[in-house]
């Protein structure tokens, strides 16, 4: 007796390329590109505008610009982590798409999401081990590219 996956493989072997193309088009219809771009622009812009509001607010509270920017970054990271844990950020991302990938909020979301997903596996093997699953490559390639950039700057005397 054939398993479900073996039946699926037999079906795919009998299928022509045209039939397969029709099946994939039906399964994944084209995205509304204009709507997606507009939502990404509006939500990403709203996040950035809120960030600027925080900088201005922290400055009016007596912090200098450098301290206000640090406080704004910390606040955005904390809010994103909290909203991700409460599943608010993920619901926003469903509608906003790439607009929620504004670097600092997207990075915070990429840290918290896997941690929340693997929480049942425990603090060490779940949260601790899986926290950097998505953001780890970002850190690795970001750090490596900054080292290469620094070497180039040093070698050409552009510092």
PDB file of C-alpha atoms in Angstrom:
ATOM      1  CA  UNK A   1       0.000   0.000   0.000  1.00  0.00           C
ATOM      2  CA  UNK A   2       1.341   3.454  -0.955  1.00  0.00           C
ATOM      3  CA  UNK A   3       1.739   6.224   1.589  1.00  0.00           C
ATOM      4  CA  UNK A   4       0.288   9.677   0.975  1.00  0.00           C
ATOM      5  CA  UNK A   5       3.682  11.120  -0.016  1.00  0.00           C
ATOM      6  CA  UNK A   6       4.348   8.225  -2.432  1.00  0.00           C
ATOM      7  CA  UNK A   7       0.971   8.855  -4.070  1.00  0.00           C
ATOM      8  CA  UNK A   8       1.875  12.535  -4.385  1.00  0.00           C
ATOM      9  CA  UNK A   9       5.230  11.696  -5.964  1.00  0.00           C
ATOM     10  CA  UNK A  10       3.583   9.359  -8.492  1.00  0.00           C
ATOM     11  CA  UNK A  11       1.126  12.116  -9.392  1.00  0.00           C
ATOM     12  CA  UNK A  12       3.965  14.611  -9.914  1.00  0.00           C
ATOM     13  CA  UNK A  13       5.854  12.142 -12.146  1.00  0.00           C
ATOM     14  CA  UNK A  14       2.807  11.798 -14.417  1.00  0.00           C
ATOM     15  CA  UNK A  15       2.209  15.557 -14.550  1.00  0.00           C
ATOM     16  CA  UNK A  16       3.560  17.641 -17.425  1.00  0.00           C
ATOM     17  CA  UNK A  17       5.399  20.922 -16.906  1.00  0.00           C
ATOM     18  CA  UNK A  18       2.386  22.867 -18.163  1.00  0.00           C
ATOM     19  CA  UNK A  19       0.036  21.108 -15.742  1.00  0.00           C
ATOM     20  CA  UNK A  20       2.432  21.770 -12.891  1.00  0.00           C
ATOM     21  CA  UNK A  21       2.684  25.465 -13.855  1.00  0.00           C
ATOM     22  CA  UNK A  22      -1.111  25.781 -13.884  1.00  0.00           C
ATOM     23  CA  UNK A  23      -1.322  24.075 -10.489  1.00  0.00           C
ATOM     24  CA  UNK A  24       1.275  26.406  -8.922  1.00  0.00           C
ATOM     25  CA  UNK A  25      -0.371  29.512 -10.398  1.00  0.00           C
ATOM     26  CA  UNK A  26      -3.691  28.418  -8.937  1.00  0.00           C
ATOM     27  CA  UNK A  27      -2.117  27.722  -5.527  1.00  0.00           C
ATOM     28  CA  UNK A  28      -0.249  31.021  -5.354  1.00  0.00           C
ATOM     29  CA  UNK A  29      -2.055  33.836  -7.133  1.00  0.00           C
ATOM     30  CA  UNK A  30      -0.118  37.019  -7.957  1.00  0.00           C
ATOM     31  CA  UNK A  31       0.310  39.547  -5.195  1.00  0.00           C
ATOM     32  CA  UNK A  32      -1.276  43.000  -5.383  1.00  0.00           C
ATOM     33  CA  UNK A  33       2.084  44.761  -5.814  1.00  0.00           C
ATOM     34  CA  UNK A  34       0.804  48.342  -5.735  1.00  0.00           C
ATOM     35  CA  UNK A  35      -1.216  47.751  -2.556  1.00  0.00           C
ATOM     36  CA  UNK A  36       1.712  45.964  -0.901  1.00  0.00           C
ATOM     37  CA  UNK A  37       4.114  48.785  -1.781  1.00  0.00           C
ATOM     38  CA  UNK A  38       1.700  51.416  -0.527  1.00  0.00           C
ATOM     39  CA  UNK A  39       1.123  49.591   2.775  1.00  0.00           C
ATOM     40  CA  UNK A  40       4.865  49.046   3.259  1.00  0.00           C
ATOM     41  CA  UNK A  41       5.509  52.732   2.589  1.00  0.00           C
ATOM     42  CA  UNK A  42       2.758  53.926   4.945  1.00  0.00           C
ATOM     43  CA  UNK A  43       3.523  51.564   7.828  1.00  0.00           C
ATOM     44  CA  UNK A  44       7.305  51.882   7.495  1.00  0.00           C
ATOM     45  CA  UNK A  45       6.899  55.648   7.351  1.00  0.00           C
ATOM     46  CA  UNK A  46       4.626  55.609  10.401  1.00  0.00           C
ATOM     47  CA  UNK A  47       7.195  53.603  12.368  1.00  0.00           C
ATOM     48  CA  UNK A  48       9.961  56.033  11.349  1.00  0.00           C
ATOM     49  CA  UNK A  49       7.758  59.025  12.145  1.00  0.00           C
ATOM     50  CA  UNK A  50       7.036  57.566  15.574  1.00  0.00           C
ATOM     51  CA  UNK A  51      10.788  57.093  16.046  1.00  0.00           C
ATOM     52  CA  UNK A  52      11.402  60.751  15.214  1.00  0.00           C
ATOM     53  CA  UNK A  53       8.609  61.740  17.605  1.00  0.00           C
ATOM     54  CA  UNK A  54      10.383  59.770  20.339  1.00  0.00           C
ATOM     55  CA  UNK A  55      13.709  61.497  19.583  1.00  0.00           C
ATOM     56  CA  UNK A  56      12.040  64.916  19.788  1.00  0.00           C
ATOM     57  CA  UNK A  57      10.213  63.962  22.982  1.00  0.00           C
ATOM     58  CA  UNK A  58      13.378  62.656  24.644  1.00  0.00           C
ATOM     59  CA  UNK A  59      15.224  65.838  23.639  1.00  0.00           C
ATOM     60  CA  UNK A  60      12.458  68.003  25.077  1.00  0.00           C
ATOM     61  CA  UNK A  61      12.792  65.970  28.282  1.00  0.00           C
ATOM     62  CA  UNK A  62      16.388  67.177  28.652  1.00  0.00           C
ATOM     63  CA  UNK A  63      18.478  64.568  26.798  1.00  0.00           C
ATOM     64  CA  UNK A  64      21.013  65.665  24.207  1.00  0.00           C
ATOM     65  CA  UNK A  65      20.663  64.337  20.643  1.00  0.00           C
ATOM     66  CA  UNK A  66      22.985  61.347  21.101  1.00  0.00           C
ATOM     67  CA  UNK A  67      21.216  60.243  24.302  1.00  0.00           C
ATOM     68  CA  UNK A  68      17.773  60.850  22.739  1.00  0.00           C
ATOM     69  CA  UNK A  69      18.647  58.621  19.780  1.00  0.00           C
ATOM     70  CA  UNK A  70      19.842  55.860  22.107  1.00  0.00           C
ATOM     71  CA  UNK A  71      16.663  56.135  24.176  1.00  0.00           C
ATOM     72  CA  UNK A  72      14.553  56.064  20.995  1.00  0.00           C
ATOM     73  CA  UNK A  73      16.286  52.909  19.738  1.00  0.00           C
ATOM     74  CA  UNK A  74      15.874  51.205  23.087  1.00  0.00           C
ATOM     75  CA  UNK A  75      12.207  52.198  23.250  1.00  0.00           C
ATOM     76  CA  UNK A  76      11.486  50.913  19.735  1.00  0.00           C
ATOM     77  CA  UNK A  77      13.230  47.616  20.482  1.00  0.00           C
ATOM     78  CA  UNK A  78      11.320  47.160  23.747  1.00  0.00           C
ATOM     79  CA  UNK A  79       7.953  48.064  22.193  1.00  0.00           C
ATOM     80  CA  UNK A  80       8.542  45.727  19.250  1.00  0.00           C
ATOM     81  CA  UNK A  81       9.520  42.878  21.576  1.00  0.00           C
ATOM     82  CA  UNK A  82       6.405  43.420  23.690  1.00  0.00           C
ATOM     83  CA  UNK A  83       4.132  43.733  20.635  1.00  0.00           C
ATOM     84  CA  UNK A  84       5.685  40.576  19.128  1.00  0.00           C
ATOM     85  CA  UNK A  85       5.120  38.640  22.354  1.00  0.00           C
ATOM     86  CA  UNK A  86       1.490  39.787  22.380  1.00  0.00           C
ATOM     87  CA  UNK A  87       1.164  38.849  18.659  1.00  0.00           C
ATOM     88  CA  UNK A  88       0.236  42.434  17.784  1.00  0.00           C
ATOM     89  CA  UNK A  89       3.333  42.999  15.636  1.00  0.00           C
ATOM     90  CA  UNK A  90       2.733  39.833  13.608  1.00  0.00           C
ATOM     91  CA  UNK A  91      -0.844  40.895  12.878  1.00  0.00           C
ATOM     92  CA  UNK A  92       0.436  44.298  11.758  1.00  0.00           C
ATOM     93  CA  UNK A  93       3.025  42.592   9.533  1.00  0.00           C
ATOM     94  CA  UNK A  94       0.314  40.565   7.785  1.00  0.00           C
ATOM     95  CA  UNK A  95      -1.148  43.802   6.442  1.00  0.00           C
ATOM     96  CA  UNK A  96       1.972  45.979   6.269  1.00  0.00           C
ATOM     97  CA  UNK A  97       4.392  43.454   4.824  1.00  0.00           C
ATOM     98  CA  UNK A  98       7.871  44.872   4.317  1.00  0.00           C
ATOM     99  CA  UNK A  99       6.932  48.085   6.117  1.00  0.00           C
ATOM    100  CA  UNK A 100       7.486  46.325   9.435  1.00  0.00           C
ATOM    101  CA  UNK A 101      11.042  45.452   8.445  1.00  0.00           C
ATOM    102  CA  UNK A 102      12.290  48.924   9.322  1.00  0.00           C
ATOM    103  CA  UNK A 103      15.738  47.831  10.525  1.00  0.00           C
ATOM    104  CA  UNK A 104      15.511  48.192  14.272  1.00  0.00           C
ATOM    105  CA  UNK A 105      11.938  46.950  14.678  1.00  0.00           C
ATOM    106  CA  UNK A 106      12.430  44.138  12.177  1.00  0.00           C
ATOM    107  CA  UNK A 107      15.548  43.006  14.014  1.00  0.00           C
ATOM    108  CA  UNK A 108      13.777  43.024  17.376  1.00  0.00           C
ATOM    109  CA  UNK A 109      10.903  41.040  15.865  1.00  0.00           C
ATOM    110  CA  UNK A 110      13.336  38.509  14.369  1.00  0.00           C
ATOM    111  CA  UNK A 111      14.827  37.958  17.822  1.00  0.00           C
ATOM    112  CA  UNK A 112      11.581  37.558  19.741  1.00  0.00           C
ATOM    113  CA  UNK A 113       9.552  35.516  17.226  1.00  0.00           C
ATOM    114  CA  UNK A 114      11.690  32.339  17.328  1.00  0.00           C
ATOM    115  CA  UNK A 115      12.061  32.666  21.089  1.00  0.00           C
ATOM    116  CA  UNK A 116       8.272  32.717  21.465  1.00  0.00           C
ATOM    117  CA  UNK A 117       7.846  29.845  19.022  1.00  0.00           C
ATOM    118  CA  UNK A 118      10.278  27.552  20.820  1.00  0.00           C
ATOM    119  CA  UNK A 119       9.335  28.599  24.366  1.00  0.00           C
ATOM    120  CA  UNK A 120       7.721  25.189  25.116  1.00  0.00           C
ATOM    121  CA  UNK A 121      11.123  23.540  24.636  1.00  0.00           C
ATOM    122  CA  UNK A 122      12.464  25.355  27.694  1.00  0.00           C
ATOM    123  CA  UNK A 123      14.629  28.341  28.475  1.00  0.00           C
ATOM    124  CA  UNK A 124      17.964  26.860  27.406  1.00  0.00           C
ATOM    125  CA  UNK A 125      17.155  24.577  24.447  1.00  0.00           C
ATOM    126  CA  UNK A 126      14.101  26.561  23.371  1.00  0.00           C
ATOM    127  CA  UNK A 127      14.396  30.290  23.928  1.00  0.00           C
ATOM    128  CA  UNK A 128      18.174  30.493  24.363  1.00  0.00           C
ATOM    129  CA  UNK A 129      19.111  28.197  21.491  1.00  0.00           C
ATOM    130  CA  UNK A 130      16.564  29.425  18.966  1.00  0.00           C
ATOM    131  CA  UNK A 131      16.590  33.162  19.652  1.00  0.00           C
ATOM    132  CA  UNK A 132      19.238  33.851  17.005  1.00  0.00           C
ATOM    133  CA  UNK A 133      17.877  31.507  14.325  1.00  0.00           C
ATOM    134  CA  UNK A 134      16.682  34.352  12.103  1.00  0.00           C
ATOM    135  CA  UNK A 135      18.799  37.227  13.341  1.00  0.00           C
ATOM    136  CA  UNK A 136      22.039  35.219  13.585  1.00  0.00           C
ATOM    137  CA  UNK A 137      22.843  35.382   9.870  1.00  0.00           C
ATOM    138  CA  UNK A 138      22.060  39.104   9.900  1.00  0.00           C
ATOM    139  CA  UNK A 139      24.615  39.577  12.659  1.00  0.00           C
ATOM    140  CA  UNK A 140      27.241  37.371  10.988  1.00  0.00           C
ATOM    141  CA  UNK A 141      27.025  39.016   7.572  1.00  0.00           C
ATOM    142  CA  UNK A 142      26.622  42.486   9.042  1.00  0.00           C
ATOM    143  CA  UNK A 143      29.732  42.107  11.168  1.00  0.00           C
ATOM    144  CA  UNK A 144      31.749  40.475   8.363  1.00  0.00           C
ATOM    145  CA  UNK A 145      30.806  43.153   5.838  1.00  0.00           C
ATOM    146  CA  UNK A 146      31.671  45.911   8.316  1.00  0.00           C
ATOM    147  CA  UNK A 147      35.115  44.331   8.869  1.00  0.00           C
ATOM    148  CA  UNK A 148      35.710  44.168   5.098  1.00  0.00           C
ATOM    149  CA  UNK A 149      34.520  47.767   4.762  1.00  0.00           C
ATOM    150  CA  UNK A 150      36.856  48.827   7.591  1.00  0.00           C
ATOM    151  CA  UNK A 151      39.810  47.100   5.954  1.00  0.00           C
ATOM    152  CA  UNK A 152      39.091  48.816   2.636  1.00  0.00           C
ATOM    153  CA  UNK A 153      38.811  52.204   4.364  1.00  0.00           C
ATOM    154  CA  UNK A 154      42.114  51.562   6.178  1.00  0.00           C
ATOM    155  CA  UNK A 155      43.994  50.324   3.089  1.00  0.00           C
ATOM    156  CA  UNK A 156      42.975  53.306   0.978  1.00  0.00           C
ATOM    157  CA  UNK A 157      43.572  55.798   3.803  1.00  0.00           C
ATOM    158  CA  UNK A 158      40.001  57.127   3.719  1.00  0.00           C
ATOM    159  CA  UNK A 159      39.798  57.516   7.510  1.00  0.00           C
TER     160      UNK A 159
END
